[in-house]
Short mmCIF file of C-alpha atoms in Angstrom, two decimals:
data_model
loop_
_atom_site.label_atom_id
_atom_site.label_comp_id
_atom_site.label_asym_id
_atom_site.label_seq_id
_atom_site.Cartn_x
_atom_site.Cartn_y
_atom_site.Cartn_z
CA MET A 1 -12.70 2.61 -33.17
CA SER A 2 -13.10 -0.97 -31.94
CA ALA A 3 -9.88 -1.42 -29.94
CA GLN A 4 -10.18 -1.45 -26.16
CA LEU A 5 -7.94 -0.78 -23.17
CA PHE A 6 -8.48 -3.36 -20.42
CA VAL A 7 -7.50 -2.45 -16.85
CA VAL A 8 -6.77 -5.87 -15.39
CA ALA A 9 -6.37 -6.70 -11.69
CA THR A 10 -3.76 -9.34 -10.85
CA PRO A 11 -3.03 -11.29 -7.63
CA ILE A 12 -1.52 -9.46 -4.66
CA GLY A 13 0.27 -12.58 -3.47
CA HIS A 14 -1.41 -15.92 -4.08
CA LEU A 15 -1.23 -16.61 -7.81
CA ASP A 16 -4.44 -18.63 -7.74
CA ASP A 17 -6.38 -15.42 -7.05
CA MET A 18 -6.30 -14.62 -10.78
CA THR A 19 -9.81 -14.63 -12.27
CA LEU A 20 -10.72 -16.70 -15.31
CA ARG A 21 -11.74 -13.57 -17.20
CA SER A 22 -8.40 -11.91 -16.44
CA ILE A 23 -6.53 -14.88 -17.88
CA GLU A 24 -8.71 -14.85 -20.99
CA ILE A 25 -8.18 -11.13 -21.55
CA LEU A 26 -4.42 -11.29 -21.08
CA LYS A 27 -4.24 -14.10 -23.63
CA SER A 28 -6.36 -12.27 -26.19
CA VAL A 29 -4.86 -8.75 -26.28
CA ALA A 30 -2.06 -7.67 -28.62
CA VAL A 31 0.21 -6.43 -25.83
CA ILE A 32 0.26 -6.13 -22.04
CA ALA A 33 1.47 -2.83 -20.54
CA ALA A 34 3.06 -3.80 -17.21
CA GLU A 35 4.60 -1.84 -14.34
CA ASP A 36 7.52 -4.29 -14.11
CA THR A 37 7.88 -6.68 -17.05
CA ARG A 38 10.24 -8.98 -15.13
CA GLN A 39 7.78 -9.52 -12.31
CA SER A 40 4.77 -9.80 -14.61
CA ALA A 41 6.61 -12.37 -16.73
CA GLN A 42 6.43 -14.78 -13.80
CA LEU A 43 2.65 -14.44 -13.64
CA LEU A 44 2.29 -14.95 -17.40
CA LYS A 45 4.51 -18.01 -17.27
CA TYR A 46 2.39 -19.50 -14.46
CA TYR A 47 -0.73 -19.24 -16.65
CA ASN A 48 0.95 -20.04 -19.98
CA ILE A 49 0.20 -16.59 -21.37
CA ALA A 50 2.43 -15.79 -24.35
CA THR A 51 1.27 -12.21 -24.97
CA PRO A 52 4.18 -9.72 -25.36
CA LEU A 53 4.93 -7.34 -22.48
CA THR A 54 5.88 -3.68 -22.64
CA ALA A 55 6.93 -1.53 -19.68
CA CYS A 56 4.61 1.22 -18.46
CA HIS A 57 5.67 2.64 -15.11
CA ASP A 58 6.02 5.95 -13.26
CA HIS A 59 9.22 6.92 -15.05
CA ASN A 60 8.13 6.27 -18.65
CA GLU A 61 4.32 6.48 -18.66
CA SER A 62 4.19 9.99 -20.12
CA ASN A 63 6.48 8.99 -22.99
CA LYS A 64 4.78 5.63 -23.55
CA ILE A 65 1.24 6.99 -23.86
CA ASN A 66 1.49 8.07 -27.51
CA ILE A 67 2.94 4.71 -28.55
CA LEU A 68 0.17 2.77 -26.82
CA LEU A 69 -2.55 5.12 -28.07
CA GLU A 70 -1.30 4.67 -31.63
CA ARG A 71 -1.58 0.91 -31.29
CA LEU A 72 -5.10 1.26 -29.90
CA LYS A 73 -6.06 3.52 -32.81
CA ASN A 74 -4.73 0.87 -35.18
CA GLY A 75 -7.21 -1.61 -33.71
CA GLU A 76 -5.00 -3.45 -31.22
CA ASP A 77 -6.47 -4.29 -27.81
CA ILE A 78 -4.16 -3.57 -24.87
CA ALA A 79 -4.23 -4.76 -21.25
CA LEU A 80 -2.83 -2.64 -18.42
CA ILE A 81 -1.55 -4.42 -15.29
CA SER A 82 0.47 -3.40 -12.24
CA ASP A 83 2.90 -5.46 -10.18
CA ALA A 84 0.02 -6.64 -7.99
CA GLY A 85 -3.62 -5.83 -7.41
CA THR A 86 -5.74 -3.30 -9.27
CA PRO A 87 -3.86 -0.80 -11.49
CA LEU A 88 -4.03 2.93 -10.60
CA ILE A 89 -4.53 2.20 -6.86
CA SER A 90 -1.23 3.81 -5.76
CA ASP A 91 0.20 2.39 -9.00
CA PRO A 92 0.86 3.81 -12.50
CA GLY A 93 -1.78 3.91 -15.21
CA PHE A 94 -3.87 7.01 -14.57
CA LYS A 95 -2.25 9.04 -17.36
CA LEU A 96 -2.79 6.26 -19.90
CA VAL A 97 -6.42 5.71 -18.88
CA ARG A 98 -7.15 9.44 -19.01
CA ALA A 99 -5.54 9.79 -22.43
CA ALA A 100 -7.50 6.82 -23.77
CA GLN A 101 -10.76 8.28 -22.48
CA GLU A 102 -9.96 11.63 -24.11
CA GLN A 103 -9.39 9.84 -27.42
CA GLY A 104 -12.75 8.09 -27.22
CA ILE A 105 -11.17 4.70 -26.61
CA ARG A 106 -13.25 2.35 -24.49
CA VAL A 107 -11.63 1.50 -21.14
CA ILE A 108 -12.90 -1.72 -19.56
CA PRO A 109 -12.23 -2.79 -15.95
CA ILE A 110 -11.46 -6.44 -15.26
CA PRO A 111 -11.99 -6.60 -11.47
CA GLY A 112 -9.96 -8.68 -9.07
CA ALA A 113 -7.64 -8.40 -6.10
CA CYS A 114 -7.07 -5.08 -4.31
CA ALA A 115 -5.04 -4.93 -1.08
CA ALA A 116 -6.98 -1.93 0.27
CA ILE A 117 -10.37 -3.63 -0.04
CA ALA A 118 -9.04 -7.00 1.13
CA ALA A 119 -7.70 -5.37 4.29
CA LEU A 120 -10.85 -3.36 4.94
CA SER A 121 -13.01 -6.47 4.60
CA THR A 122 -11.08 -8.40 7.27
CA VAL A 123 -9.88 -6.04 10.03
CA GLY A 124 -13.26 -5.53 11.67
CA LEU A 125 -13.59 -1.76 11.32
CA PRO A 126 -16.61 0.05 9.79
CA SER A 127 -16.61 -0.44 6.03
CA ASP A 128 -19.81 1.34 4.98
CA ARG A 129 -17.86 4.60 4.57
CA PHE A 130 -14.11 4.83 4.09
CA SER A 131 -11.38 6.92 2.49
CA PHE A 132 -8.30 5.65 0.69
CA GLU A 133 -5.24 7.75 1.58
CA GLY A 134 -2.52 5.70 -0.12
CA PHE A 135 1.08 6.29 0.98
CA LEU A 136 1.93 8.98 3.50
CA ALA A 137 4.90 11.31 3.06
CA SER A 138 8.32 9.88 3.89
CA ARG A 139 9.40 12.87 6.02
CA SER A 140 7.98 12.88 9.53
CA SER A 141 7.05 16.58 9.54
CA GLN A 142 5.11 16.26 6.28
CA ARG A 143 3.53 13.01 7.45
CA ILE A 144 2.32 14.58 10.69
CA ASN A 145 0.88 17.48 8.72
CA GLN A 146 -1.09 15.03 6.56
CA LEU A 147 -2.33 13.15 9.60
CA GLN A 148 -3.36 16.36 11.35
CA LYS A 149 -5.65 17.14 8.42
CA LEU A 150 -7.22 13.69 8.82
CA LYS A 151 -7.48 13.74 12.60
CA HIS A 152 -11.23 14.40 12.60
CA GLU A 153 -12.13 12.25 9.58
CA THR A 154 -15.08 10.10 10.68
CA ARG A 155 -14.68 7.45 7.99
CA SER A 156 -12.31 4.51 8.25
CA MET A 157 -9.01 5.48 6.60
CA ILE A 158 -6.90 3.10 4.52
CA PHE A 159 -3.15 3.66 4.21
CA TYR A 160 -0.42 1.81 2.36
CA GLU A 161 3.02 1.91 3.97
CA ALA A 162 6.52 0.78 3.11
CA PRO A 163 8.11 -1.71 5.52
CA HIS A 164 11.07 0.54 6.41
CA ARG A 165 8.69 3.35 7.43
CA ILE A 166 5.88 1.42 9.09
CA LEU A 167 7.05 1.83 12.70
CA GLU A 168 7.65 5.59 12.43
CA SER A 169 4.35 6.06 10.59
CA VAL A 170 2.35 4.17 13.19
CA ARG A 171 4.07 6.12 15.96
CA ASP A 172 3.03 9.35 14.26
CA MET A 173 -0.53 8.05 13.87
CA ALA A 174 -0.68 7.26 17.58
CA GLU A 175 0.59 10.73 18.43
CA VAL A 176 -1.89 12.55 16.18
CA PHE A 177 -4.96 10.28 16.32
CA GLY A 178 -4.49 9.16 19.92
CA GLN A 179 -3.12 6.03 21.55
CA ASP A 180 -6.57 4.45 21.89
CA ARG A 181 -7.73 4.91 18.29
CA PRO A 182 -8.70 1.48 16.83
CA VAL A 183 -6.59 0.27 13.93
CA GLY A 184 -6.42 -2.71 11.60
CA PHE A 185 -3.02 -4.04 10.49
CA ALA A 186 -2.87 -6.24 7.39
CA ARG A 187 0.52 -7.49 6.20
CA GLU A 188 1.42 -9.84 3.35
CA ILE A 189 -2.24 -10.45 2.45
CA THR A 190 -2.73 -13.89 0.76
CA LYS A 191 0.96 -14.72 1.24
CA THR A 192 2.65 -17.29 3.47
CA PHE A 193 3.21 -14.95 6.42
CA GLU A 194 -0.13 -13.16 6.23
CA THR A 195 -0.85 -11.15 9.38
CA ILE A 196 -4.22 -9.51 10.09
CA LYS A 197 -4.77 -7.84 13.47
CA LYS A 198 -7.13 -5.35 15.08
CA MET A 199 -5.98 -3.38 18.14
CA THR A 200 -5.32 0.17 19.33
CA LEU A 201 -2.59 2.31 17.82
CA ALA A 202 -0.61 2.09 21.06
CA ASP A 203 -0.79 -1.71 20.95
CA LEU A 204 0.19 -1.72 17.27
CA VAL A 205 3.30 0.34 17.99
CA ALA A 206 4.30 -2.16 20.67
CA PHE A 207 3.47 -5.13 18.41
CA ILE A 208 5.74 -3.86 15.63
CA GLU A 209 8.52 -2.88 18.06
CA GLN A 210 8.55 -6.34 19.62
CA ASP A 211 8.42 -8.30 16.36
CA HIS A 212 10.72 -7.04 13.61
CA HIS A 213 9.10 -9.45 11.14
CA GLN A 214 6.17 -7.01 11.11
CA GLN A 215 8.46 -4.52 9.40
CA LYS A 216 8.65 -6.64 6.25
CA GLY A 217 6.45 -7.13 3.21
CA GLU A 218 3.40 -5.32 1.84
CA ILE A 219 1.45 -3.48 4.53
CA VAL A 220 -2.02 -1.95 4.77
CA VAL A 221 -3.10 0.06 7.82
CA VAL A 222 -6.80 0.79 8.38
CA VAL A 223 -7.44 3.46 11.02
CA GLY A 224 -10.87 3.80 12.58
CA GLY A 225 -12.62 7.14 12.06
CA ALA A 226 -12.87 9.84 14.70
CA THR A 227 -15.97 10.05 16.86
CA GLU A 228 -16.00 13.84 16.98
CA GLN A 229 -16.71 16.06 13.98
CA GLN A 230 -14.32 18.88 14.81
CA ASP A 231 -11.67 20.00 17.25
CA PRO A 232 -13.15 22.72 19.46
CA GLY A 233 -9.65 23.59 20.74
CA GLN A 234 -7.90 24.16 17.41
CA GLU A 235 -8.80 27.85 17.21
CA GLN A 236 -7.71 28.40 20.80
CA LEU A 237 -4.42 26.60 20.15
CA ASP A 238 -3.73 28.76 17.12
CA GLN A 239 -4.47 31.93 19.07
CA LEU A 240 -2.17 30.81 21.88
CA LEU A 241 0.67 29.90 19.52
CA LEU A 242 0.36 33.14 17.57
CA ARG A 243 0.62 35.14 20.76
CA LEU A 244 3.59 33.11 22.04
CA LEU A 245 5.37 33.37 18.71
CA GLN A 246 5.42 37.14 19.05
CA ASP A 247 7.98 36.81 21.84
CA LEU A 248 9.39 33.29 21.60
CA SER A 249 11.10 31.00 19.11
CA VAL A 250 9.07 28.26 17.45
CA LYS A 251 10.63 25.65 19.72
CA ALA A 252 10.00 27.62 22.91
CA ALA A 253 6.45 28.56 21.88
CA ALA A 254 5.62 24.94 21.10
CA GLN A 255 7.01 23.75 24.44
CA LEU A 256 5.02 26.33 26.42
CA ALA A 257 1.85 25.65 24.43
CA ALA A 258 2.25 21.94 25.11
CA ASP A 259 2.72 22.59 28.83
CA LEU A 260 -0.35 24.82 29.00
CA THR A 261 -2.74 22.70 26.91
CA GLY A 262 -1.55 19.15 27.46
CA ILE A 263 -1.10 18.43 23.76
CA LYS A 264 2.01 16.71 22.43
CA LYS A 265 4.98 19.03 21.94
CA LYS A 266 5.58 17.54 18.49
CA VAL A 267 2.02 18.45 17.44
CA ALA A 268 2.34 22.00 18.83
CA TYR A 269 5.72 22.40 17.11
CA GLN A 270 4.35 21.28 13.74
CA ARG A 271 1.40 23.67 14.06
CA ALA A 272 3.73 26.53 15.02
CA LEU A 273 5.78 25.86 11.90
CA GLU A 274 2.63 26.00 9.79
CA LEU A 275 1.53 29.28 11.37
CA THR A 276 4.92 30.85 10.72
CA GLY A 277 5.07 29.50 7.18
CA LYS A 278 8.31 27.65 7.84
CA ASP A 279 7.07 24.14 7.02
#
């Protein structure tokens, strides 16, 4: 089987960030599987690429796999692209790549732009060890639960966030990680209104509150890792909450635990919900 599936990175903003090899591949394959054919058509037009497009996104990827695999088996090379950046990084494509691998089809990466790595390389936080966390949950309670599990992560953490949720997400980060935790904020990377800042989480909350333009566009948040390995008070907090919950409601137990320990009431409340199995 000689056909190949190319995973091709495309620009995250500035169209000139397309690599020469990416252009060559997109011109040579039989078809390009794209997350959004309308958006990708603009990129192809810019580089005079006449290769046909076919949609491959979250809603149709499972159904499209067999069609694309059949074309690969018939000897047709296929390129996979997302709306911007490297496919599969919080974008569709994993199911197709996995299926191709299982069928013995060669999958070839064509490297290029990636918002997560671009942000990490410029915000001035440790980059020798990092974790990519993608998008957090949209509901605050679920988001706080995710952040609690990451509170003692010592590596730099990379998050993507939607503009309409960025302020609430950063507020939750400040509450869970601490107001003074260092953070990098990268918005609209390579675009006209590119913003790259490094500050504390408290300062970032204020920055976004004071400038509503920071709640627009594509956003990457890089949070510095924790300095401690574990929370010595977590076991004590759980013991306290479990005892309080024997006599009090979740709300009352969380309030009293917060008063006694100095932790945020919201954090105590979320942990109380977890302990009671109500979250």
